[in-house]
Short mmCIF file of C-alpha atoms in Angstrom, two decimals:
data_model
loop_
_atom_site.label_atom_id
_atom_site.label_comp_id
_atom_site.label_asym_id
_atom_site.label_seq_id
_atom_site.Cartn_x
_atom_site.Cartn_y
_atom_site.Cartn_z
CA UNK A 1 72.81 107.96 104.52
CA UNK A 2 71.29 108.81 101.18
CA UNK A 3 71.61 106.03 98.68
CA UNK A 4 74.41 106.58 96.19
CA UNK A 5 74.76 105.18 92.72
CA UNK A 6 77.70 102.82 92.65
CA UNK A 7 79.36 101.36 89.62
CA UNK A 8 79.67 97.59 89.53
CA UNK A 9 83.45 97.97 89.56
CA UNK A 10 83.36 99.84 92.87
CA UNK A 11 80.72 97.71 94.57
CA UNK A 12 82.42 94.49 93.44
CA UNK A 13 85.75 95.65 94.84
CA UNK A 14 84.14 96.61 98.15
CA UNK A 15 82.15 93.40 98.61
CA UNK A 16 84.93 91.03 97.53
CA UNK A 17 87.77 92.74 99.39
CA UNK A 18 85.90 93.34 102.65
CA UNK A 19 84.48 89.83 102.59
CA UNK A 20 88.03 88.49 102.32
CA UNK A 21 89.30 90.71 105.14
CA UNK A 22 91.45 93.01 102.98
CA UNK A 23 91.23 96.70 102.17
CA UNK A 24 89.83 97.62 98.73
CA UNK A 25 91.71 100.10 96.56
CA UNK A 26 88.61 101.99 95.45
CA UNK A 27 85.28 103.06 96.91
CA UNK A 28 86.60 103.65 100.42
CA UNK A 29 84.78 106.97 100.74
CA UNK A 30 81.50 105.01 100.63
CA UNK A 31 82.23 103.33 103.95
CA UNK A 32 84.60 105.75 105.71
CA UNK A 33 83.28 106.13 109.24
CA UNK A 34 84.74 107.37 112.51
CA UNK A 35 88.23 108.40 111.41
CA UNK A 36 87.51 112.06 110.70
CA UNK A 37 90.04 113.43 113.21
CA UNK A 38 92.87 111.19 111.99
CA UNK A 39 92.05 111.81 108.33
CA UNK A 40 91.92 115.57 108.91
CA UNK A 41 95.44 115.50 110.39
CA UNK A 42 96.81 113.52 107.45
CA UNK A 43 95.08 115.78 104.93
CA UNK A 44 96.67 118.77 106.66
CA UNK A 45 100.04 117.09 106.10
CA UNK A 46 99.23 116.91 102.39
CA UNK A 47 98.42 120.61 102.33
CA UNK A 48 101.71 121.44 104.02
CA UNK A 49 103.59 119.18 101.62
CA UNK A 50 101.95 120.81 98.62
CA UNK A 51 103.33 124.15 99.84
CA UNK A 52 106.88 122.80 99.86
CA UNK A 53 107.01 121.26 103.31
CA UNK A 54 107.42 117.63 104.32
CA UNK A 55 105.72 115.24 106.74
CA UNK A 56 106.34 111.94 108.47
CA UNK A 57 103.69 109.99 110.37
CA UNK A 58 103.19 106.64 112.01
CA UNK A 59 99.63 105.28 111.91
CA UNK A 60 99.51 102.72 114.70
CA UNK A 61 96.78 100.22 115.47
CA UNK A 62 96.06 96.55 116.01
CA UNK A 63 95.47 94.21 113.08
CA UNK A 64 92.05 95.02 111.65
CA UNK A 65 91.77 98.37 113.43
CA UNK A 66 91.79 100.34 110.20
CA UNK A 67 95.48 101.17 109.54
CA UNK A 68 95.51 99.98 105.97
CA UNK A 69 92.06 101.46 105.43
CA UNK A 70 93.08 104.98 106.41
CA UNK A 71 96.33 104.68 104.42
CA UNK A 72 94.37 103.77 101.30
CA UNK A 73 91.84 106.52 102.00
CA UNK A 74 94.63 109.12 102.18
CA UNK A 75 96.22 107.59 99.08
CA UNK A 76 93.04 108.22 97.12
CA UNK A 77 92.64 111.74 98.47
CA UNK A 78 96.26 112.57 97.65
CA UNK A 79 95.81 111.50 94.03
CA UNK A 80 92.64 113.58 93.78
CA UNK A 81 94.61 116.60 95.02
CA UNK A 82 97.33 116.17 92.41
CA UNK A 83 100.00 114.18 94.25
CA UNK A 84 102.06 111.32 92.92
CA UNK A 85 101.63 108.35 95.25
CA UNK A 86 103.83 105.30 95.86
CA UNK A 87 102.94 102.52 98.28
CA UNK A 88 104.43 99.20 99.37
CA UNK A 89 103.99 96.60 102.09
CA UNK A 90 107.16 95.76 103.99
CA UNK A 91 107.95 92.06 104.32
CA UNK A 92 110.92 89.76 105.05
CA UNK A 93 112.02 90.40 101.46
CA UNK A 94 111.34 94.16 101.53
CA UNK A 95 113.03 96.27 104.19
CA UNK A 96 114.47 99.76 104.59
CA UNK A 97 118.06 98.64 105.03
CA UNK A 98 119.86 95.47 103.98
CA UNK A 99 122.86 94.36 102.01
CA UNK A 100 121.14 91.49 100.20
CA UNK A 101 118.68 93.36 98.03
CA UNK A 102 115.90 93.80 100.58
CA UNK A 103 115.89 97.60 100.50
CA UNK A 104 116.22 97.96 96.73
CA UNK A 105 113.28 95.51 96.57
CA UNK A 106 111.26 98.04 98.59
CA UNK A 107 112.26 100.80 96.18
CA UNK A 108 111.28 98.69 93.18
CA UNK A 109 107.90 97.94 94.72
CA UNK A 110 107.32 101.63 95.36
CA UNK A 111 108.25 102.51 91.80
CA UNK A 112 106.09 99.72 90.42
CA UNK A 113 103.14 101.16 92.36
CA UNK A 114 103.68 104.81 91.37
CA UNK A 115 100.19 106.21 90.73
CA UNK A 116 98.45 109.47 89.86
CA UNK A 117 94.84 110.61 89.54
CA UNK A 118 94.73 109.61 85.88
CA UNK A 119 96.67 106.37 86.47
CA UNK A 120 95.51 105.14 89.90
CA UNK A 121 96.46 101.50 89.40
CA UNK A 122 100.24 102.00 89.43
CA UNK A 123 103.00 101.75 86.85
CA UNK A 124 102.69 105.45 86.06
CA UNK A 125 106.36 106.51 85.72
CA UNK A 126 106.34 106.44 81.92
CA UNK A 127 103.01 108.23 81.78
CA UNK A 128 104.29 110.93 84.15
CA UNK A 129 107.28 111.54 81.89
CA UNK A 130 105.16 111.49 78.73
CA UNK A 131 102.67 113.94 80.25
CA UNK A 132 105.48 116.25 81.29
CA UNK A 133 107.17 116.22 77.87
CA UNK A 134 103.83 116.74 76.15
CA UNK A 135 103.24 119.76 78.37
CA UNK A 136 106.67 121.16 77.54
CA UNK A 137 105.97 120.73 73.82
CA UNK A 138 102.72 122.65 74.18
CA UNK A 139 104.40 125.39 76.20
CA UNK A 140 107.22 125.84 73.68
CA UNK A 141 104.73 125.93 70.80
CA UNK A 142 102.71 128.65 72.51
CA UNK A 143 105.73 130.74 73.50
CA UNK A 144 107.70 130.45 70.24
CA UNK A 145 104.93 130.18 67.69
CA UNK A 146 106.79 127.27 66.13
CA UNK A 147 105.47 123.84 65.28
CA UNK A 148 107.09 120.55 66.34
CA UNK A 149 108.55 119.94 62.88
CA UNK A 150 109.99 123.44 62.56
CA UNK A 151 113.76 123.89 62.72
CA UNK A 152 114.98 124.73 66.21
CA UNK A 153 111.79 123.55 67.94
CA UNK A 154 113.43 120.48 69.55
CA UNK A 155 116.33 122.64 70.77
CA UNK A 156 113.90 124.96 72.56
CA UNK A 157 112.20 121.94 74.16
CA UNK A 158 115.53 120.58 75.36
CA UNK A 159 116.29 123.92 77.01
CA UNK A 160 113.06 123.57 79.01
CA UNK A 161 113.86 119.96 79.85
CA UNK A 162 117.31 120.93 81.10
CA UNK A 163 115.89 123.73 83.24
CA UNK A 164 114.03 121.13 85.30
CA UNK A 165 117.00 118.75 85.27
CA UNK A 166 119.33 121.47 86.55
CA UNK A 167 117.20 121.95 89.67
CA UNK A 168 118.10 118.35 90.63
CA UNK A 169 121.83 118.47 89.98
CA UNK A 170 122.69 120.10 93.30
CA UNK A 171 121.17 117.22 95.28
CA UNK A 172 122.89 113.95 96.18
CA UNK A 173 122.98 111.81 93.00
CA UNK A 174 121.04 114.58 91.29
CA UNK A 175 123.38 114.84 88.30
CA UNK A 176 122.92 111.21 87.33
CA UNK A 177 119.17 111.39 87.91
CA UNK A 178 119.00 114.45 85.65
CA UNK A 179 121.11 112.67 83.02
CA UNK A 180 118.63 109.80 82.90
CA UNK A 181 115.69 112.19 82.57
CA UNK A 182 117.42 113.87 79.63
CA UNK A 183 118.17 110.44 78.13
CA UNK A 184 114.46 109.68 78.23
CA UNK A 185 113.76 112.95 76.40
CA UNK A 186 116.29 112.08 73.74
CA UNK A 187 114.67 108.70 73.27
CA UNK A 188 111.32 110.45 72.95
CA UNK A 189 112.76 112.94 70.48
CA UNK A 190 114.33 110.30 68.23
CA UNK A 191 111.66 107.60 68.67
CA UNK A 192 114.28 105.38 70.32
CA UNK A 193 112.15 103.01 72.39
CA UNK A 194 115.20 101.14 73.65
CA UNK A 195 116.71 104.30 75.13
CA UNK A 196 113.40 105.21 76.75
CA UNK A 197 113.06 101.70 78.18
CA UNK A 198 116.60 101.84 79.56
CA UNK A 199 115.84 105.15 81.29
CA UNK A 200 112.70 103.69 82.84
CA UNK A 201 114.57 100.59 83.99
CA UNK A 202 117.18 102.78 85.66
CA UNK A 203 114.52 104.89 87.39
CA UNK A 204 112.83 101.72 88.64
CA UNK A 205 116.12 100.42 90.07
CA UNK A 206 116.27 97.45 87.72
CA UNK A 207 119.92 97.69 86.62
CA UNK A 208 122.03 95.26 88.64
CA UNK A 209 125.49 96.43 87.52
CA UNK A 210 127.04 99.84 86.87
CA UNK A 211 128.62 98.64 83.64
CA UNK A 212 125.18 97.79 82.21
CA UNK A 213 123.88 101.23 83.15
CA UNK A 214 126.89 102.95 81.61
CA UNK A 215 126.54 101.00 78.39
CA UNK A 216 122.82 101.78 78.09
CA UNK A 217 122.67 105.35 79.37
CA UNK A 218 126.18 106.66 79.93
CA UNK A 219 125.71 106.99 83.70
CA UNK A 220 128.17 105.41 86.10
CA UNK A 221 125.87 104.73 89.06
CA UNK A 222 122.82 102.62 89.77
CA UNK A 223 120.13 102.73 92.43
CA UNK A 224 121.00 100.16 95.10
CA UNK A 225 120.45 99.16 98.73
CA UNK A 226 122.54 102.06 100.02
CA UNK A 227 121.18 104.89 97.87
CA UNK A 228 117.50 104.09 97.23
CA UNK A 229 116.13 106.68 99.66
CA UNK A 230 118.20 109.46 98.04
CA UNK A 231 116.34 108.76 94.82
CA UNK A 232 112.98 108.89 96.59
CA UNK A 233 113.88 112.47 97.61
CA UNK A 234 115.00 113.23 94.07
CA UNK A 235 111.78 111.86 92.63
CA UNK A 236 109.76 114.03 95.04
CA UNK A 237 111.73 117.08 93.90
CA UNK A 238 111.29 116.13 90.26
CA UNK A 239 107.51 115.58 90.29
CA UNK A 240 106.95 118.78 92.27
CA UNK A 241 108.90 120.62 89.56
CA UNK A 242 106.76 119.34 86.69
CA UNK A 243 103.33 120.24 88.01
CA UNK A 244 102.44 117.76 90.76
CA UNK A 245 101.88 118.75 94.41
CA UNK A 246 104.53 116.35 95.67
CA UNK A 247 105.17 112.68 96.46
CA UNK A 248 103.29 110.62 99.06
CA UNK A 249 105.05 107.43 100.18
CA UNK A 250 103.02 104.82 102.08
CA UNK A 251 104.81 101.93 103.78
CA UNK A 252 102.52 99.45 105.53
CA UNK A 253 103.21 96.34 107.62
CA UNK A 254 106.17 97.90 109.45
CA UNK A 255 105.77 95.12 112.02
CA UNK A 256 108.07 93.11 109.71
CA UNK A 257 110.94 95.35 110.83
CA UNK A 258 110.12 94.41 114.41
CA UNK A 259 110.18 90.73 113.43
CA UNK A 260 113.77 90.86 112.15
CA UNK A 261 115.57 88.41 114.42
CA UNK A 262 119.11 89.72 113.98
CA UNK A 263 119.51 92.67 116.36
CA UNK A 264 122.05 94.47 114.16
CA UNK A 265 119.90 94.21 111.04
CA UNK A 266 116.86 95.35 112.95
CA UNK A 267 118.74 98.37 114.31
CA UNK A 268 119.99 99.24 110.81
CA UNK A 269 116.40 99.42 109.64
CA UNK A 270 115.42 101.59 112.60
CA UNK A 271 118.39 103.87 111.83
CA UNK A 272 117.29 104.23 108.19
CA UNK A 273 113.78 105.03 109.38
CA UNK A 274 115.25 107.63 111.74
CA UNK A 275 117.17 109.26 108.89
CA UNK A 276 113.93 109.50 106.89
CA UNK A 277 112.12 110.95 109.89
CA UNK A 278 114.81 113.54 110.57
CA UNK A 279 114.95 114.62 106.92
CA UNK A 280 111.25 115.42 106.86
CA UNK A 281 110.68 116.98 110.28
CA UNK A 282 113.86 119.06 110.15
CA UNK A 283 113.03 120.54 106.75
CA UNK A 284 115.91 119.03 104.79
CA UNK A 285 113.56 117.74 102.12
CA UNK A 286 110.49 119.21 100.46
CA UNK A 287 107.32 118.01 98.78
CA UNK A 288 107.66 114.58 100.44
CA UNK A 289 105.08 113.00 102.77
CA UNK A 290 105.86 109.62 104.35
CA UNK A 291 103.30 107.54 106.27
CA UNK A 292 104.26 104.30 108.04
CA UNK A 293 101.62 101.78 109.14
CA UNK A 294 102.49 99.59 112.12
CA UNK A 295 101.19 97.82 115.21
CA UNK A 296 101.53 98.99 118.83
CA UNK A 297 104.01 96.15 119.33
CA UNK A 298 106.26 97.49 116.55
CA UNK A 299 106.29 100.89 118.21
CA UNK A 300 106.14 100.28 121.95
CA UNK A 301 107.96 97.01 122.64
CA UNK A 302 110.90 98.12 124.78
CA UNK A 303 113.00 95.11 123.81
CA UNK A 304 112.62 94.91 120.02
CA UNK A 305 110.31 97.75 118.96
CA UNK A 306 111.18 101.37 118.22
CA UNK A 307 111.06 102.09 121.95
CA UNK A 308 114.19 99.94 122.32
CA UNK A 309 116.04 102.85 120.70
CA UNK A 310 116.27 105.90 123.02
CA UNK A 311 116.28 108.24 120.00
CA UNK A 312 113.02 106.79 118.76
CA UNK A 313 111.42 106.65 122.20
CA UNK A 314 112.15 110.35 122.71
CA UNK A 315 110.57 111.24 119.38
CA UNK A 316 107.48 109.04 119.55
CA UNK A 317 106.56 108.74 123.24
CA UNK A 318 102.92 109.57 123.89
CA UNK A 319 102.18 112.91 125.52
CA UNK A 320 101.70 112.76 129.26
CA UNK A 321 98.45 114.68 128.74
CA UNK A 322 97.01 112.11 126.31
CA UNK A 323 94.08 110.00 127.47
CA UNK A 324 91.40 107.78 125.89
CA UNK A 325 89.50 109.86 123.36
CA UNK A 326 92.05 112.66 123.50
CA UNK A 327 95.31 112.57 121.55
CA UNK A 328 97.56 115.14 119.92
CA UNK A 329 97.17 114.42 116.21
CA UNK A 330 99.92 116.87 115.31
CA UNK A 331 102.55 114.53 116.79
CA UNK A 332 104.46 111.94 114.76
CA UNK A 333 102.24 109.05 115.92
CA UNK A 334 98.53 108.72 115.24
CA UNK A 335 97.06 105.95 117.36
CA UNK A 336 93.82 104.47 116.08
CA UNK A 337 91.32 104.15 118.90
CA UNK A 338 88.37 101.71 118.78
CA UNK A 339 85.28 102.90 116.94
CA UNK A 340 82.30 103.77 119.12
CA UNK A 341 79.16 101.67 118.97
CA UNK A 342 77.36 104.46 117.10
CA UNK A 343 80.15 104.59 114.52
CA UNK A 344 80.08 100.81 114.05
CA UNK A 345 76.31 100.90 113.54
CA UNK A 346 76.77 103.63 110.92
CA UNK A 347 79.41 101.48 109.22
CA UNK A 348 77.09 98.46 109.16
CA UNK A 349 74.31 100.60 107.67
CA UNK A 350 76.59 101.76 104.85
CA UNK A 351 77.75 98.22 104.18
CA UNK A 352 74.14 97.02 104.00
CA UNK A 353 73.34 99.71 101.44
CA UNK A 354 76.42 98.92 99.34
CA UNK A 355 75.51 95.21 99.39
CA UNK A 356 71.92 95.97 98.38
CA UNK A 357 73.05 98.27 95.56
CA UNK A 358 75.49 95.66 94.28
CA UNK A 359 72.92 92.85 94.13
CA UNK A 360 70.02 95.18 93.18
CA UNK A 361 67.62 94.40 96.03
CA UNK A 362 65.84 96.56 98.59
CA UNK A 363 67.81 96.79 101.83
CA UNK A 364 65.61 95.49 104.63
CA UNK A 365 67.78 95.50 107.74
CA UNK A 366 66.78 98.26 110.16
CA UNK A 367 68.68 99.81 113.05
CA UNK A 368 67.29 97.24 115.49
CA UNK A 369 68.62 94.41 113.29
CA UNK A 370 72.05 96.03 113.17
CA UNK A 371 72.07 96.45 116.93
CA UNK A 372 71.13 92.80 117.36
CA UNK A 373 73.98 91.74 115.08
CA UNK A 374 76.46 93.92 116.92
CA UNK A 375 75.25 92.65 120.29
CA UNK A 376 75.63 89.06 119.16
CA UNK A 377 79.25 89.39 118.10
CA UNK A 378 80.27 91.50 121.09
CA UNK A 379 78.37 89.55 123.73
CA UNK A 380 81.36 87.83 125.22
CA UNK A 381 84.09 88.77 127.67
CA UNK A 382 86.39 91.48 126.35
CA UNK A 383 84.83 91.65 122.90
CA UNK A 384 84.06 95.36 123.11
CA UNK A 385 87.74 96.13 123.58
CA UNK A 386 89.25 93.39 121.43
CA UNK A 387 87.07 93.22 118.34
CA UNK A 388 88.29 95.35 115.47
CA UNK A 389 86.36 96.89 112.56
CA UNK A 390 88.02 94.42 110.21
CA UNK A 391 86.59 91.44 112.11
CA UNK A 392 83.12 92.97 112.40
CA UNK A 393 83.00 93.91 108.71
CA UNK A 394 84.06 90.45 107.55
CA UNK A 395 81.36 88.79 109.67
CA UNK A 396 78.71 91.24 108.51
CA UNK A 397 79.48 90.79 104.81
CA UNK A 398 79.23 87.02 105.33
CA UNK A 399 75.86 87.46 107.06
CA UNK A 400 74.58 89.68 104.25
CA UNK A 401 75.67 87.11 101.68
CA UNK A 402 73.83 84.32 103.48
CA UNK A 403 70.66 86.38 103.84
CA UNK A 404 70.71 87.31 100.15
CA UNK A 405 71.33 83.72 99.06
CA UNK A 406 68.56 82.43 101.35
CA UNK A 407 65.61 84.85 101.00
CA UNK A 408 63.45 82.97 103.52
CA UNK A 409 66.11 83.26 106.22
CA UNK A 410 65.85 86.13 108.70
CA UNK A 411 68.70 87.76 110.57
CA UNK A 412 67.20 86.55 113.87
CA UNK A 413 67.24 82.97 112.59
CA UNK A 414 70.79 83.35 111.34
CA UNK A 415 72.06 84.74 114.63
CA UNK A 416 70.18 82.10 116.59
CA UNK A 417 71.56 79.23 114.56
CA UNK A 418 73.93 76.84 116.25
CA UNK A 419 76.40 77.15 113.38
CA UNK A 420 76.84 80.92 113.69
CA UNK A 421 80.29 81.51 115.14
CA UNK A 422 81.52 85.13 114.98
CA UNK A 423 85.15 85.74 114.17
CA UNK A 424 87.10 85.33 117.38
CA UNK A 425 89.29 88.33 118.12
CA UNK A 426 92.92 87.24 118.35
CA UNK A 427 91.79 83.62 118.57
CA UNK A 428 93.98 80.64 117.82
CA UNK A 429 91.91 77.55 117.07
CA UNK A 430 94.85 75.30 118.01
CA UNK A 431 94.85 76.48 121.63
CA UNK A 432 93.13 74.31 124.23
CA UNK A 433 91.17 76.82 126.31
CA UNK A 434 90.66 74.25 129.07
CA UNK A 435 94.38 73.71 129.55
CA UNK A 436 96.12 75.03 132.66
CA UNK A 437 98.43 77.22 130.55
CA UNK A 438 95.73 78.59 128.25
CA UNK A 439 96.26 82.15 129.48
CA UNK A 440 99.92 82.20 128.47
CA UNK A 441 101.53 82.75 125.09
CA UNK A 442 105.15 82.57 124.01
#
């Protein structure tokens, strides 16, 4: 790979995040290897969504296999293409359904992380509205020949604002959503920061009572556990109507739905997920792309996973024609297969070049060195099948750090040292491997 100039911001994010075993937000294109087929399928979904369609995908893989990586890669590509993006990690406190604030917590996290190409770090709702209103002002000025301070100018702008708002009023909760959008415009028009802030709070789901919302904005409803997804659909419709390609929603760590102990609560979350799936694949919603990241256990466990629900099993079962190295990427589930040895070596080469660029030294590891490193960490029973890219990358960054900090140390010496212990795939240090029950887990 030809050396690329990297900013310190990008290289720092890559080195620090990968060394800690987490996915960086930026610079992913520098190290993207071996997921071309999966990425192509997800990019095709974006193209369909931009044309008014909708999409729903599961990206399934073991911890460290690259789920979060490919989700972040698609997130960045979507922003580059003109999408609004919202992402959140599910957790015990953030679910899809729940009567104790868990689902509205998911909505709030999504809204907090709203991002665009010009505002990739999140918190972009206000900037989206400001950009839209600014565009309307420019359009009205060009069409009418009037200036912002001229009489009647604001009335013409409000007509344009209401044209967009009226497209939402026919949808569920659309009238109230439109009313809040107009309230934001009025706050903008009159320099009423409190009214603008109230509108933003409502859009972010931060009002806890209907009386507070009515007093601040004149609307009689709030976004809550029951209605949050309706407002996701409304937001997708809204942003597509003001110049964006659509809305991409990324929900990672879906295994937390699988971990819900109460069977009824778990099923409620699967039912909400099913409603979202049906909306998108049946064409009842437009300009909305939803991607869910989860583990094989979350999907395939017949007792607690999605496969425990016949409706889900019918929709997500793997094709009978699928086989290793051959999967239908147009289906609802994209299963991440292990990277090949050649792909891993290419990944290690890119990481070595990023590390060298960050610390401003000449990269010295050759292909033979990389093969020796890979052989060392996979030279144990089952490692080829069990090791994930995340584990390999973390070990390699650590090795690069040690070599850079100790210039007289060679990779051969490092690998031959008695203290070098590669990350153990799926290893629990508390387990006694010599015990008679070592093979069993509960």
